PDB file of C-alpha atoms and ligand atoms in Angstrom:
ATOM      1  CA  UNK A  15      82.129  89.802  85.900  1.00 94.00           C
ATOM      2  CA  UNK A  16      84.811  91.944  84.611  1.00 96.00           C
ATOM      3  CA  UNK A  17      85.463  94.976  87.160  1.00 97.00           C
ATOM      4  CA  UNK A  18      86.475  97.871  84.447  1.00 96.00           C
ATOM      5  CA  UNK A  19      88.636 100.688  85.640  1.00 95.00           C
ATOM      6  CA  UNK A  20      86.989 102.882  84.412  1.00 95.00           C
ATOM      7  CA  UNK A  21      83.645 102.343  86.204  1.00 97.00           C
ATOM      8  CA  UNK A  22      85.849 102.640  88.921  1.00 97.00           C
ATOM      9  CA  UNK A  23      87.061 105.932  88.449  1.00 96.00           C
ATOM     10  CA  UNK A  24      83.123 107.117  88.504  1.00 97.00           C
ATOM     11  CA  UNK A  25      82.231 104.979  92.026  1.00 97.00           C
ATOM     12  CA  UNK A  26      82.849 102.091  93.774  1.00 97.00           C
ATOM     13  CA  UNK A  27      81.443  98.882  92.412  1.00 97.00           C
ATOM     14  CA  UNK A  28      79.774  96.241  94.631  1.00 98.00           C
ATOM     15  CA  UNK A  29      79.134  92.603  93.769  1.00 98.00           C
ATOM     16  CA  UNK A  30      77.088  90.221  95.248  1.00 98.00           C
ATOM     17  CA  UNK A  31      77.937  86.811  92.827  1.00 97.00           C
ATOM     18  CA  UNK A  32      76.625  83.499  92.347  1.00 97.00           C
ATOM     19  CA  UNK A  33      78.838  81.299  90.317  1.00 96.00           C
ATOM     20  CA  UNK A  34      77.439  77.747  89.591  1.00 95.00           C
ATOM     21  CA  UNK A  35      79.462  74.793  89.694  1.00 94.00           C
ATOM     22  CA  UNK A  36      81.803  74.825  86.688  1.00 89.00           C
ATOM     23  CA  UNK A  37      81.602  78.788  86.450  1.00 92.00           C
ATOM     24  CA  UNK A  38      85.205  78.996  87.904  1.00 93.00           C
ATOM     25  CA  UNK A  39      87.868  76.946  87.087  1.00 92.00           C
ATOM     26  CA  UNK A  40      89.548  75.368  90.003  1.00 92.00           C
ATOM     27  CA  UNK A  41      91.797  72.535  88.108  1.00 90.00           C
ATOM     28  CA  UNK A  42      91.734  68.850  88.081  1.00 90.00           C
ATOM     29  CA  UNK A  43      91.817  68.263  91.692  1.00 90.00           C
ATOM     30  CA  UNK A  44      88.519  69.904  93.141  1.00 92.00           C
ATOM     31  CA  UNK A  45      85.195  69.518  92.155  1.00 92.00           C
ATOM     32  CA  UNK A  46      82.682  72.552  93.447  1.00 94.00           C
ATOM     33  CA  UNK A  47      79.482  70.961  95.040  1.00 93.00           C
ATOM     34  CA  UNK A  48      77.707  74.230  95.696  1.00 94.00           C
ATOM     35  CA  UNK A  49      77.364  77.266  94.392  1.00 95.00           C
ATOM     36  CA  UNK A  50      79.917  79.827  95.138  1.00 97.00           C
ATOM     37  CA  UNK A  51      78.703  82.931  97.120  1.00 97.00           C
ATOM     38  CA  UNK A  52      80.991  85.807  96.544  1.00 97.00           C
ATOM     39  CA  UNK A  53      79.968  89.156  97.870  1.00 98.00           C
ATOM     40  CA  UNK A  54      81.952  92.840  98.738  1.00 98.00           C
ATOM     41  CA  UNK A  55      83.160  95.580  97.127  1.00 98.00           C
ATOM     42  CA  UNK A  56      85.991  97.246  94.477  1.00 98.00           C
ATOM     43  CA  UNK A  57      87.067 100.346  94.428  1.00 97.00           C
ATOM     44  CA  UNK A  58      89.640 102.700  92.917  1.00 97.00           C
ATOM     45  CA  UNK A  59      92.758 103.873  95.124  1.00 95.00           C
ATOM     46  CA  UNK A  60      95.080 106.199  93.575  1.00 92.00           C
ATOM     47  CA  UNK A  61      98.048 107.125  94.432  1.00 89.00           C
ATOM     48  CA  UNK A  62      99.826 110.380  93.777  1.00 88.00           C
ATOM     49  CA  UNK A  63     103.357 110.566  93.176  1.00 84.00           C
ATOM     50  CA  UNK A  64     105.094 114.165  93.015  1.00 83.00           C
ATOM     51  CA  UNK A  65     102.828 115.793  90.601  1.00 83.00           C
ATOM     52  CA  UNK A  66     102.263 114.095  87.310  1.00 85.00           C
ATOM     53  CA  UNK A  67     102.139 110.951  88.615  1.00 86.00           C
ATOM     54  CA  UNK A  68      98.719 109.088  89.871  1.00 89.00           C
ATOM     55  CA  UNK A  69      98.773 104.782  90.022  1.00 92.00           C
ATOM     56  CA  UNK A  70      95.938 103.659  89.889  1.00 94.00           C
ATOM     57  CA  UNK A  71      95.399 101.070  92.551  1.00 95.00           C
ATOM     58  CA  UNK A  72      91.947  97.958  92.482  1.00 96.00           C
ATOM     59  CA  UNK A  73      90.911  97.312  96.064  1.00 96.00           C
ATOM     60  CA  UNK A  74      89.184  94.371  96.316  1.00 97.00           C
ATOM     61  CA  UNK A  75      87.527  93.105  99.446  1.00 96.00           C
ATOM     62  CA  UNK A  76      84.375  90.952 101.087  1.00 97.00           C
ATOM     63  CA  UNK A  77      83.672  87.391 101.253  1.00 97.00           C
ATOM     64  CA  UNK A  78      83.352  84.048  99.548  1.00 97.00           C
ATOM     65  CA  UNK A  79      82.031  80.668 100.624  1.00 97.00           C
ATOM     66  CA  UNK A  80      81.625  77.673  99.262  1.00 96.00           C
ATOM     67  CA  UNK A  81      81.686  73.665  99.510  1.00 96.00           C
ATOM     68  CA  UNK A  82      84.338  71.632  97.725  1.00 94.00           C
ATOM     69  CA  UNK A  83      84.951  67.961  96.888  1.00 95.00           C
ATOM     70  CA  UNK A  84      89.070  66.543  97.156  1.00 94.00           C
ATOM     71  CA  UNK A  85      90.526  63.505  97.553  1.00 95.00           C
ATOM     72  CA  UNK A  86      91.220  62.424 100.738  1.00 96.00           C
ATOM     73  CA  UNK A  87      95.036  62.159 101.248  1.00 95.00           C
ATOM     74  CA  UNK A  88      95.331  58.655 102.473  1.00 96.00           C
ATOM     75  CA  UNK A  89      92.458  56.796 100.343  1.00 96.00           C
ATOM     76  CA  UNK A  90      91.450  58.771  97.926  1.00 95.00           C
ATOM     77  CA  UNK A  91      87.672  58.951  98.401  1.00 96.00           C
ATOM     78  CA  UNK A  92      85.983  62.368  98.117  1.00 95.00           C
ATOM     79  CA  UNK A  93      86.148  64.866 100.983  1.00 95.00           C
ATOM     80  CA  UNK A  94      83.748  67.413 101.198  1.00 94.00           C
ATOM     81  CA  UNK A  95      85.318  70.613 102.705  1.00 93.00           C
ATOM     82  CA  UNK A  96      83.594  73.957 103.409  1.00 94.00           C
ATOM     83  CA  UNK A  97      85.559  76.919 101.737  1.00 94.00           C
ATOM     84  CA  UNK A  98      84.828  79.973 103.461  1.00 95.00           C
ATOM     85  CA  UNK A  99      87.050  83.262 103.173  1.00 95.00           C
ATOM     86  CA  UNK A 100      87.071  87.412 103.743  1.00 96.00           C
ATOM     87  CA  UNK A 101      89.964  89.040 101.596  1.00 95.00           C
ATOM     88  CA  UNK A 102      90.764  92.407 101.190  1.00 94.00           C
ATOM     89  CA  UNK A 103      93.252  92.311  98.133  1.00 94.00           C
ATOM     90  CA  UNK A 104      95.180  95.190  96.637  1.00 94.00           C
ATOM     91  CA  UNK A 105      95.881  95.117  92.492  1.00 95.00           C
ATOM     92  CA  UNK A 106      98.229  97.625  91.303  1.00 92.00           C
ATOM     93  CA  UNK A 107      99.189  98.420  87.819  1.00 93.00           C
ATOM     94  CA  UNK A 108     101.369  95.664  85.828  1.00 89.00           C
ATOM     95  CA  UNK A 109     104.613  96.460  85.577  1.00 84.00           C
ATOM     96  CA  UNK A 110     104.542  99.542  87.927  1.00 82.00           C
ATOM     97  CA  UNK A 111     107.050  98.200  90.617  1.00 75.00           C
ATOM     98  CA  UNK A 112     109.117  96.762  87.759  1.00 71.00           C
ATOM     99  CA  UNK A 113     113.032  97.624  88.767  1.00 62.00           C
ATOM    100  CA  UNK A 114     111.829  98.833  91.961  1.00 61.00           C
ATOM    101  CA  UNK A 115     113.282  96.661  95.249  1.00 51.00           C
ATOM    102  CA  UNK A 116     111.024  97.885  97.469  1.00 50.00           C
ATOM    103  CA  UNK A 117     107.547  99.047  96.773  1.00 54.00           C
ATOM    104  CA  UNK A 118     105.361 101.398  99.220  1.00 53.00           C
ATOM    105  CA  UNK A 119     103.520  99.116 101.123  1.00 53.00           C
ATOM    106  CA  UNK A 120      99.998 100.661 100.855  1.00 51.00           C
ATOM    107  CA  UNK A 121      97.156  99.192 102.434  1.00 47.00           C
ATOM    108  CA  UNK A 122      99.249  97.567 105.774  1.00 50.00           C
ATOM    109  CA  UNK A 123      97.188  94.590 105.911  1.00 51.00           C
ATOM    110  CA  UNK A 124      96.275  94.139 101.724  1.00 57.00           C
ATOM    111  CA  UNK A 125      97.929  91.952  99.990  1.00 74.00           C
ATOM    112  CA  UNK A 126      99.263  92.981  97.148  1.00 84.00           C
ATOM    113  CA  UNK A 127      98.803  91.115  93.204  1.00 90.00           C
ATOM    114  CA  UNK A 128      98.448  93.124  89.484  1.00 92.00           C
ATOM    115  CA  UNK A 129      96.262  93.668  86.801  1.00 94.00           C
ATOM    116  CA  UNK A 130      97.236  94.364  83.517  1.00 93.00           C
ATOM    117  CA  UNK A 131      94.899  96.424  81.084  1.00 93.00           C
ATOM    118  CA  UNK A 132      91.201  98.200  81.567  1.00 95.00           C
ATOM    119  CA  UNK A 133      90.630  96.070  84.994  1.00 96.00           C
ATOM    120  CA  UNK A 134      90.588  92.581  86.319  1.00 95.00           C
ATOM    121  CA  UNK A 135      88.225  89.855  86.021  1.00 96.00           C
ATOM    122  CA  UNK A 136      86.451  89.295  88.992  1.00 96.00           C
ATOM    123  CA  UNK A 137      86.738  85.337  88.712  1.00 95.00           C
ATOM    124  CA  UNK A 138      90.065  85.504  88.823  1.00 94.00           C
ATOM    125  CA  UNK A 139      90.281  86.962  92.194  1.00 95.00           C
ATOM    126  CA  UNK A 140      88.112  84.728  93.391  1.00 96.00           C
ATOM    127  CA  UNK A 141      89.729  81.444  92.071  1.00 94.00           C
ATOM    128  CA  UNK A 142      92.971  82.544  93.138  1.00 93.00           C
ATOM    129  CA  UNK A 143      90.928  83.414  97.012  1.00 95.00           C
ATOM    130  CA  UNK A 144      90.000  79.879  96.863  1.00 94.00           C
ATOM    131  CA  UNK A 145      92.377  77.866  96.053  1.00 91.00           C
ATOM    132  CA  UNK A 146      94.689  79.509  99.226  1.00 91.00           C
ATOM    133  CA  UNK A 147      91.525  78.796 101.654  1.00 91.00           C
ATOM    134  CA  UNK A 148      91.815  74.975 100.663  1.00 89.00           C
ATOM    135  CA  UNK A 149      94.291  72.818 102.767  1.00 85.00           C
ATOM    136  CA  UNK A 150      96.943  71.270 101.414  1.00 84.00           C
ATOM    137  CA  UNK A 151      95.713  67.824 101.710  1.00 89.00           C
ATOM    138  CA  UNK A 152      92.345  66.224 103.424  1.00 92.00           C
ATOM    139  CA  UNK A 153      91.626  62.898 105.092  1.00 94.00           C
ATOM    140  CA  UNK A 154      88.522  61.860 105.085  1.00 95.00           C
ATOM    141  CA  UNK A 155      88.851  60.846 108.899  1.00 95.00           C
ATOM    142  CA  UNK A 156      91.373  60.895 111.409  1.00 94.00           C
ATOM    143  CA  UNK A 157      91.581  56.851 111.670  1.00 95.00           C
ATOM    144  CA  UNK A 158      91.862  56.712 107.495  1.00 96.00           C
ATOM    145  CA  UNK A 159      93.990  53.783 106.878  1.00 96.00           C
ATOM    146  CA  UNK A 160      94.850  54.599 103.598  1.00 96.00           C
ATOM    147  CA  UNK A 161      95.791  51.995 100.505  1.00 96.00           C
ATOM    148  CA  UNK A 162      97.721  49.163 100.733  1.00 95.00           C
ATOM    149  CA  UNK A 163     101.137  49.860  99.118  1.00 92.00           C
ATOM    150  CA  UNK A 164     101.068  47.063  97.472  1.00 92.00           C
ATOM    151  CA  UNK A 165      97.994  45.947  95.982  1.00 94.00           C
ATOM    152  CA  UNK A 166      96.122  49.682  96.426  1.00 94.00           C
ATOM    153  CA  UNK A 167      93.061  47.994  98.398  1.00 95.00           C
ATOM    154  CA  UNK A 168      91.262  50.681 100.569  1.00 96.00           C
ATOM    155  CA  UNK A 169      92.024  49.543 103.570  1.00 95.00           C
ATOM    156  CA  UNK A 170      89.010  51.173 105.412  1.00 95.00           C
ATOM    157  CA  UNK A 171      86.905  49.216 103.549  1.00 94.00           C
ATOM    158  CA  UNK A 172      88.946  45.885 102.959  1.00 93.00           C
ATOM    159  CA  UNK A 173      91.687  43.770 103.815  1.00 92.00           C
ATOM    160  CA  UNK A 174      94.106  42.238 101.595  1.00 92.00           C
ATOM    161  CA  UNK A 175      96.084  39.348 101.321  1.00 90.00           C
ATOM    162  CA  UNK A 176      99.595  41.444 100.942  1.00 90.00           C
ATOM    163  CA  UNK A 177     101.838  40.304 103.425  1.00 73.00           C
ATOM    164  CA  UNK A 178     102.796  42.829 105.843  1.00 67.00           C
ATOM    165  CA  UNK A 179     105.539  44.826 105.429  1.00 60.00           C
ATOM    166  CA  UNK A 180     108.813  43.369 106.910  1.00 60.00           C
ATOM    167  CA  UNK A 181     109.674  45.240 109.931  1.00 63.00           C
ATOM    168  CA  UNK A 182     112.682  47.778 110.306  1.00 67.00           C
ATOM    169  CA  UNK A 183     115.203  46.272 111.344  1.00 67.00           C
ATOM    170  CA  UNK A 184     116.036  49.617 113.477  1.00 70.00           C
ATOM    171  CA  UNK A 185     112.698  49.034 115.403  1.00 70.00           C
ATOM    172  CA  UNK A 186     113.365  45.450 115.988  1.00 71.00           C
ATOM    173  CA  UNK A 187     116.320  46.149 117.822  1.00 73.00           C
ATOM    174  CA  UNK A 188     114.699  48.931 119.745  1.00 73.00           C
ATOM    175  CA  UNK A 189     112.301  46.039 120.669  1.00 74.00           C
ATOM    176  CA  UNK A 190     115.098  43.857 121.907  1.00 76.00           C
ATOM    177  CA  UNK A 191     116.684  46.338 124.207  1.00 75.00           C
ATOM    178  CA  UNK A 192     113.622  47.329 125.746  1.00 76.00           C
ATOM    179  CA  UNK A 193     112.343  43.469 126.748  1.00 77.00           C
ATOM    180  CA  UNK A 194     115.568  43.525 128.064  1.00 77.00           C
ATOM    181  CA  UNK A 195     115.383  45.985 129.772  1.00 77.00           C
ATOM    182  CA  UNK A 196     111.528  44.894 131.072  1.00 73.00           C
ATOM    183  CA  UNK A 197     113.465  41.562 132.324  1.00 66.00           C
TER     184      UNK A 197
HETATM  185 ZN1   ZN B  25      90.718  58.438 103.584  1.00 79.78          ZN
HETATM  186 ZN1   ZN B  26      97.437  44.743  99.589  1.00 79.78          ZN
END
């Protein structure tokens, strides 16, 4: 859904979204299991600069939810994680703050991005919304044991023959001083 500026500049446009599963692309390392529910508003803010000046300003705010697949950290086996996020987002001009240190911070809590052209593609926003709800990385549960470094066996699922791995030598001696100090 492309949100055109110049709709915009007649009324705020609301958008209640379902994207299917493939609709947005979220890269190589999540896989969308349900549909993605975004809903809210955008609307035109200008601002007025002595007087020939007027930026116009995309607010974008409301809601998005939906469930994602990732691999788990540790073993690699799909985690299913629930997405759900409100944003209120501000888009200014491209280029408008170019040479500018500081820009005037406008809404105090919206964050501020760009669009460049008529308007901004409402996908976009909403990809970008997503992929900074995710975590960094999943485990599948809080026991995971991971792969074996050696052979890669899942080692919630199986044991392998890979002998275990020889012992710091740090720890060792941390083990000696304390049985001595046990004695
Ligand atoms: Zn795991
Ligand atoms: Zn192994």
């Amino acid at each position: 859904m492309f949100i055109d500026l110049q709709e915009l500049e007649r009324q705020p446009v609301d958008f209640d979204e379902e994207f299917r599963p493939g609709a947005i692309d979220l890269g190589p390392d999540f896989l969308q299991r349900s549909g993605l529910r975004a809903a809210g508003r955008a609307q035109l803010v200008e601002e007025h600069h002595g007087k020939h000046q007027t930026i116009k300003d995309i607010r974008v705010n409301g809601e998005l939810s939906t469930q994602l697949e990732m691999a788990c950290a540790r073993c690699l086996e799909p985690v299913l994680q629930d997405v759900k996020r409100s944003f209120d987002l501000l888009y200014r001009p491209l280029g408008v703050d170019a040479g500018r240190e500081e820009m005037s911070v406008t809404g105090a809590e919206a964050e501020i991005s760009y669009y460049q052209g008529e308007g901004l593609l409402l996908e976009d926003v909403i990809r970008e919304q997503v992929l900074l709800a995710l975590p960094l990385k999943a485990i599948c549960r809080q026991d995971c044991k991971g792969l074996c470094p050696q052979c890669g066996a899942n080692l919630n699922s199986e044991t392998c023959s890979c002998a275990e791995p020889a012992e710091d030598p740090r720890w060792s001696a941390l083990k000696d001083l304390r049985s001595k100090l046990e004695h």
